[in-house]
């Protein structure tokens, strides 16, 4: 069986599959678009990244990839794009949440959230980001403490705001993970060239995807910095051998809602 199969009796020969393929594996059997049936160029088939664009672009739903059947790819619902106003409110209305209700999160909610986030773009469709979810508030606190202990070992102000965080900790606050009830850590192989950027994108997607669930998030930047610099913190994370933390997000139900959108700098743009 070839990499792709098509039902020729239903193929509209639109050529969208060939145009959508990012690695140019699909050609039309005769002539140019709107004439031939799609077929793969065998000698470059191994360059396929299984992104599924050929299956997803086919308006007739008659192209099947060896690793992806059209039946496994649900059709998009009408109106899925939302309006610029709706998306603008979602993006502008998101805030870093640093005050959480002391309410545990159900694993099912995180499952649902990560099931959405796995569709975020990944370099070359590598999908190499893994997740560690901590739903135990005590365990989150334990990680904050590990960061604080690392900060205590540093001389001077090696970490921006380090002294202030130590002071806040002594006052019973948690400036590291903000007493969040849960934490989501993105991790992956330390040496994979695409994984770091893919993890950042996944976490950014997660921040926005969390909003309709009523959840709030905040980047765990200090934990990330500490995990990269401190063996103690990296060990406390308990990630699989060979993996490192690529980013993390505190998550929970916000204690209060924001009523306004704060101002931000205008976009710095040069028009070429
Ligand atoms: C990479 C990154 C790391 C961050 N780390 C932390 C952190 O460790 N603790 C924290 O309270 N906020 C952290 N933040 C949140 C920023 O302070 C916040 O995005 C910024 O102040 C703007 O506020 P907004 O997210 O509500 O628009 C981080 C944000 C980013 C993008």
Short mmCIF file of C-alpha atoms and ligand atoms in Angstrom, two decimals:
data_model
loop_
_atom_site.label_atom_id
_atom_site.label_comp_id
_atom_site.label_asym_id
_atom_site.label_seq_id
_atom_site.Cartn_x
_atom_site.Cartn_y
_atom_site.Cartn_z
CA UNK A 1 0.00 0.00 0.00
CA UNK A 2 1.30 3.47 -0.89
CA UNK A 3 1.60 6.35 1.54
CA UNK A 4 -1.73 7.74 0.37
CA UNK A 5 -4.76 6.09 -1.18
CA UNK A 6 -7.70 7.83 -2.77
CA UNK A 7 -11.13 6.85 -3.92
CA UNK A 8 -10.76 7.98 -7.54
CA UNK A 9 -14.49 7.75 -8.16
CA UNK A 10 -15.03 10.55 -5.60
CA UNK A 11 -11.78 12.57 -5.94
CA UNK A 12 -12.58 16.05 -7.30
CA UNK A 13 -9.01 16.44 -8.60
CA UNK A 14 -8.81 19.89 -7.01
CA UNK A 15 -5.11 19.41 -6.19
CA UNK A 16 -5.49 20.88 -2.69
CA UNK A 17 -3.71 17.85 -1.17
CA UNK A 18 -0.63 18.44 -3.35
CA UNK A 19 -0.61 22.15 -2.58
CA UNK A 20 -1.10 21.61 1.15
CA UNK A 21 1.75 19.10 1.54
CA UNK A 22 4.59 21.06 3.21
CA UNK A 23 7.27 18.74 1.84
CA UNK A 24 5.99 18.43 -1.74
CA UNK A 25 5.51 14.67 -1.68
CA UNK A 26 2.21 14.67 -3.54
CA UNK A 27 2.04 15.15 -7.29
CA UNK A 28 -0.91 14.92 -9.64
CA UNK A 29 -0.69 11.94 -11.93
CA UNK A 30 -1.15 13.85 -15.14
CA UNK A 31 -1.00 17.55 -15.97
CA UNK A 32 -1.30 20.28 -13.36
CA UNK A 33 -4.10 20.98 -10.78
CA UNK A 34 -7.61 20.08 -11.80
CA UNK A 35 -6.47 17.42 -14.18
CA UNK A 36 -4.80 14.38 -12.56
CA UNK A 37 -5.27 12.23 -9.43
CA UNK A 38 -2.91 12.70 -6.50
CA UNK A 39 -0.07 10.27 -6.00
CA UNK A 40 3.10 10.39 -3.93
CA UNK A 41 6.59 10.77 -5.35
CA UNK A 42 7.97 7.53 -3.96
CA UNK A 43 11.63 8.44 -3.64
CA UNK A 44 10.85 11.40 -1.33
CA UNK A 45 8.02 9.72 0.63
CA UNK A 46 10.27 9.26 3.63
CA UNK A 47 10.28 13.04 4.07
CA UNK A 48 6.59 12.86 5.09
CA UNK A 49 6.08 14.43 8.54
CA UNK A 50 2.58 12.92 8.96
CA UNK A 51 1.06 16.34 9.52
CA UNK A 52 -2.19 15.17 7.91
CA UNK A 53 -2.57 18.26 5.75
CA UNK A 54 -3.34 16.09 2.70
CA UNK A 55 -6.19 14.38 4.57
CA UNK A 56 -7.47 17.61 6.14
CA UNK A 57 -7.39 19.62 2.90
CA UNK A 58 -9.39 17.08 0.86
CA UNK A 59 -12.89 18.59 0.53
CA UNK A 60 -14.37 15.24 -0.50
CA UNK A 61 -12.82 13.34 2.43
CA UNK A 62 -11.56 10.61 0.09
CA UNK A 63 -7.80 10.81 0.68
CA UNK A 64 -6.42 8.39 3.23
CA UNK A 65 -2.86 8.54 4.57
CA UNK A 66 -1.18 5.36 5.78
CA UNK A 67 -0.96 6.89 9.25
CA UNK A 68 -4.20 8.87 9.20
CA UNK A 69 -7.64 7.95 7.92
CA UNK A 70 -10.20 10.69 7.10
CA UNK A 71 -12.64 8.99 9.54
CA UNK A 72 -10.18 9.84 12.35
CA UNK A 73 -10.17 13.53 11.36
CA UNK A 74 -13.41 15.22 12.43
CA UNK A 75 -14.85 17.88 10.12
CA UNK A 76 -14.60 21.46 11.36
CA UNK A 77 -17.77 23.01 12.69
CA UNK A 78 -19.15 26.07 10.91
CA UNK A 79 -18.23 29.28 12.72
CA UNK A 80 -15.11 27.80 14.34
CA UNK A 81 -13.03 30.89 13.55
CA UNK A 82 -14.96 33.17 15.98
CA UNK A 83 -14.93 36.91 15.32
CA UNK A 84 -11.84 39.16 15.61
CA UNK A 85 -13.66 40.87 18.49
CA UNK A 86 -14.19 37.59 20.38
CA UNK A 87 -10.61 36.43 19.88
CA UNK A 88 -9.31 39.91 20.75
CA UNK A 89 -11.22 39.86 24.06
CA UNK A 90 -9.90 36.39 24.87
CA UNK A 91 -6.28 37.34 24.21
CA UNK A 92 -6.48 40.79 25.82
CA UNK A 93 -8.58 39.53 28.72
CA UNK A 94 -6.11 36.81 29.73
CA UNK A 95 -4.10 37.77 32.81
CA UNK A 96 -1.32 36.14 34.76
CA UNK A 97 -3.15 34.80 37.79
CA UNK A 98 -1.30 34.95 41.08
CA UNK A 99 -4.22 34.49 43.49
CA UNK A 100 -5.94 31.12 43.46
CA UNK A 101 -8.90 29.69 45.28
CA UNK A 102 -7.68 26.83 47.48
CA UNK A 103 -9.69 24.41 45.40
CA UNK A 104 -8.17 21.20 44.02
CA UNK A 105 -8.36 20.59 40.28
CA UNK A 106 -10.01 17.51 38.86
CA UNK A 107 -7.62 15.48 36.68
CA UNK A 108 -10.40 15.26 34.11
CA UNK A 109 -10.25 19.05 33.51
CA UNK A 110 -6.49 18.92 32.87
CA UNK A 111 -7.03 15.92 30.59
CA UNK A 112 -9.54 17.91 28.56
CA UNK A 113 -7.23 20.90 28.43
CA UNK A 114 -4.18 18.93 27.30
CA UNK A 115 -6.32 17.15 24.74
CA UNK A 116 -6.83 20.57 23.12
CA UNK A 117 -3.26 21.74 23.60
CA UNK A 118 -1.81 18.72 21.76
CA UNK A 119 -3.03 20.37 18.54
CA UNK A 120 -0.67 23.35 18.97
CA UNK A 121 1.99 23.58 16.27
CA UNK A 122 5.24 21.67 16.81
CA UNK A 123 8.44 22.05 14.77
CA UNK A 124 8.27 19.60 11.83
CA UNK A 125 5.19 18.11 13.51
CA UNK A 126 7.53 16.30 15.91
CA UNK A 127 5.05 16.38 18.85
CA UNK A 128 7.84 15.72 21.32
CA UNK A 129 6.59 17.75 24.29
CA UNK A 130 5.61 15.73 27.38
CA UNK A 131 3.72 16.92 30.45
CA UNK A 132 4.02 16.44 34.16
CA UNK A 133 0.90 17.47 36.06
CA UNK A 134 1.07 18.11 39.80
CA UNK A 135 -2.37 18.36 41.40
CA UNK A 136 -1.18 18.18 45.00
CA UNK A 137 -0.79 21.65 46.53
CA UNK A 138 1.78 20.32 49.00
CA UNK A 139 3.94 19.06 46.16
CA UNK A 140 3.71 22.45 44.46
CA UNK A 141 4.82 24.07 47.74
CA UNK A 142 7.69 21.60 47.97
CA UNK A 143 8.95 22.86 44.59
CA UNK A 144 8.65 26.48 45.73
CA UNK A 145 10.74 25.57 48.75
CA UNK A 146 13.36 23.91 46.53
CA UNK A 147 13.65 27.17 44.54
CA UNK A 148 13.90 29.20 47.76
CA UNK A 149 16.65 26.90 49.05
CA UNK A 150 18.53 27.40 45.79
CA UNK A 151 18.12 31.19 46.04
CA UNK A 152 19.58 31.05 49.56
CA UNK A 153 22.77 29.49 48.18
CA UNK A 154 23.35 32.38 45.77
CA UNK A 155 25.48 35.35 46.63
CA UNK A 156 24.21 38.88 46.04
CA UNK A 157 21.43 39.43 43.53
CA UNK A 158 22.34 36.79 40.95
CA UNK A 159 18.66 36.24 40.24
CA UNK A 160 16.68 39.38 39.48
CA UNK A 161 14.35 39.96 42.43
CA UNK A 162 15.91 37.10 44.40
CA UNK A 163 16.32 39.06 47.64
CA UNK A 164 12.72 40.26 47.51
CA UNK A 165 11.48 36.72 46.99
CA UNK A 166 13.43 35.45 49.97
CA UNK A 167 11.94 38.23 52.07
CA UNK A 168 8.41 37.46 50.85
CA UNK A 169 8.92 33.76 51.65
CA UNK A 170 9.99 34.64 55.21
CA UNK A 171 6.70 36.58 55.50
CA UNK A 172 4.73 33.45 54.64
CA UNK A 173 4.08 34.32 50.98
CA UNK A 174 4.96 32.15 48.01
CA UNK A 175 6.51 34.42 45.35
CA UNK A 176 7.65 31.38 43.31
CA UNK A 177 4.49 29.38 42.63
CA UNK A 178 1.95 31.68 44.31
CA UNK A 179 0.34 28.94 46.41
CA UNK A 180 -1.17 27.57 43.21
CA UNK A 181 -3.18 24.39 43.73
CA UNK A 182 -1.62 22.80 40.64
CA UNK A 183 1.31 22.99 38.28
CA UNK A 184 1.81 21.81 34.72
CA UNK A 185 5.34 21.26 33.50
CA UNK A 186 6.33 20.82 29.86
CA UNK A 187 9.38 18.61 29.45
CA UNK A 188 11.34 16.88 26.75
CA UNK A 189 14.71 15.63 25.59
CA UNK A 190 17.35 18.20 26.43
CA UNK A 191 19.03 17.97 23.03
CA UNK A 192 16.04 17.99 20.67
CA UNK A 193 16.30 21.09 18.43
CA UNK A 194 12.54 21.65 18.01
CA UNK A 195 11.21 20.77 21.43
CA UNK A 196 12.02 23.94 23.30
CA UNK A 197 10.10 26.24 20.92
CA UNK A 198 7.28 23.69 20.65
CA UNK A 199 6.95 23.64 24.46
CA UNK A 200 6.72 27.45 24.63
CA UNK A 201 4.00 27.42 21.99
CA UNK A 202 2.16 24.61 23.78
CA UNK A 203 2.24 26.52 27.07
CA UNK A 204 1.04 29.70 25.39
CA UNK A 205 -1.78 27.72 23.83
CA UNK A 206 -2.57 26.21 27.22
CA UNK A 207 -2.89 29.65 28.80
CA UNK A 208 -5.56 30.64 26.32
CA UNK A 209 -7.27 27.24 26.22
CA UNK A 210 -7.62 27.33 30.02
CA UNK A 211 -9.83 30.45 29.94
CA UNK A 212 -13.12 28.89 28.79
CA UNK A 213 -12.71 26.34 31.63
CA UNK A 214 -12.76 29.21 34.12
CA UNK A 215 -9.12 28.49 34.95
CA UNK A 216 -6.32 30.97 35.45
CA UNK A 217 -2.62 30.40 34.82
CA UNK A 218 0.75 32.03 35.35
CA UNK A 219 4.11 31.16 33.83
CA UNK A 220 6.41 29.47 36.32
CA UNK A 221 9.45 31.42 35.10
CA UNK A 222 11.40 31.36 38.36
CA UNK A 223 10.94 27.61 38.72
CA UNK A 224 12.12 27.18 35.12
CA UNK A 225 15.20 29.30 35.75
CA UNK A 226 15.97 27.39 38.93
CA UNK A 227 15.46 24.00 37.25
CA UNK A 228 18.03 24.97 34.62
CA UNK A 229 20.57 26.14 37.22
CA UNK A 230 20.09 23.95 40.29
CA UNK A 231 20.59 20.21 40.48
CA UNK A 232 18.44 20.16 43.63
CA UNK A 233 15.47 21.79 41.87
CA UNK A 234 15.88 19.68 38.73
CA UNK A 235 15.92 16.54 40.90
CA UNK A 236 12.89 17.67 42.91
CA UNK A 237 10.93 17.89 39.63
CA UNK A 238 11.43 14.15 39.13
CA UNK A 239 11.37 14.26 35.33
CA UNK A 240 12.32 11.20 33.28
CA UNK A 241 16.02 10.58 32.73
CA UNK A 242 17.38 12.72 29.88
CA UNK A 243 14.45 15.17 29.95
CA UNK A 244 14.57 18.73 31.18
CA UNK A 245 11.92 21.26 32.13
CA UNK A 246 11.03 23.35 29.08
CA UNK A 247 8.53 25.59 30.79
CA UNK A 248 5.76 25.45 33.35
CA UNK A 249 2.44 26.96 34.26
CA UNK A 250 0.73 27.45 37.60
CA UNK A 251 -2.94 26.70 37.21
CA UNK A 252 -6.08 26.98 39.31
CA UNK A 253 -9.37 28.81 39.75
CA UNK A 254 -8.78 32.57 40.15
CA UNK A 255 -9.73 34.14 43.46
CA UNK A 256 -11.13 37.18 41.62
CA UNK A 257 -11.84 38.31 38.08
CA UNK A 258 -10.14 41.24 36.38
CA UNK A 259 -12.56 43.95 35.28
CA UNK A 260 -10.39 45.82 32.75
CA UNK A 261 -7.72 45.30 30.14
CA UNK A 262 -4.44 46.98 31.19
CA UNK A 263 -2.61 49.03 28.56
CA UNK A 264 0.37 47.63 26.66
CA UNK A 265 2.97 49.25 24.41
CA UNK A 266 1.93 49.74 20.81
CA UNK A 267 3.30 47.06 18.48
CA UNK A 268 6.76 48.03 17.25
CA UNK A 269 6.55 47.45 13.54
CA UNK A 270 8.65 48.37 10.55
CA UNK A 271 7.04 48.00 7.16
CA UNK A 272 9.52 46.72 4.59
C1 LIG B 1 8.45 33.46 30.19
C2 LIG B 1 7.63 34.08 31.32
C3 LIG B 1 7.96 33.78 32.62
C4 LIG B 1 7.19 34.30 33.67
N1 LIG B 1 7.45 33.94 34.95
C5 LIG B 1 6.69 34.40 35.96
C6 LIG B 1 6.93 33.96 37.32
O1 LIG B 1 7.80 33.15 37.60
N2 LIG B 1 6.11 34.47 38.30
C7 LIG B 1 5.11 35.36 38.03
O2 LIG B 1 4.43 35.77 38.96
N3 LIG B 1 4.87 35.77 36.75
C8 LIG B 1 5.62 35.31 35.72
N4 LIG B 1 5.36 35.69 34.42
C9 LIG B 1 4.21 36.57 34.15
C10 LIG B 1 4.61 37.98 33.69
O3 LIG B 1 5.09 38.71 34.77
C11 LIG B 1 3.36 38.61 33.06
O4 LIG B 1 3.08 37.95 31.84
C12 LIG B 1 3.50 40.10 32.77
O5 LIG B 1 3.69 40.82 33.96
C13 LIG B 1 2.27 40.66 32.06
O6 LIG B 1 1.06 40.41 32.77
P1 LIG B 1 -0.13 39.62 32.07
O7 LIG B 1 0.38 38.21 31.76
O8 LIG B 1 -1.25 39.59 33.04
O9 LIG B 1 -0.46 40.35 30.80
C14 LIG B 1 6.10 35.18 33.37
C15 LIG B 1 5.79 35.44 32.04
C16 LIG B 1 6.52 34.89 31.03
C17 LIG B 1 6.12 35.15 29.60
#
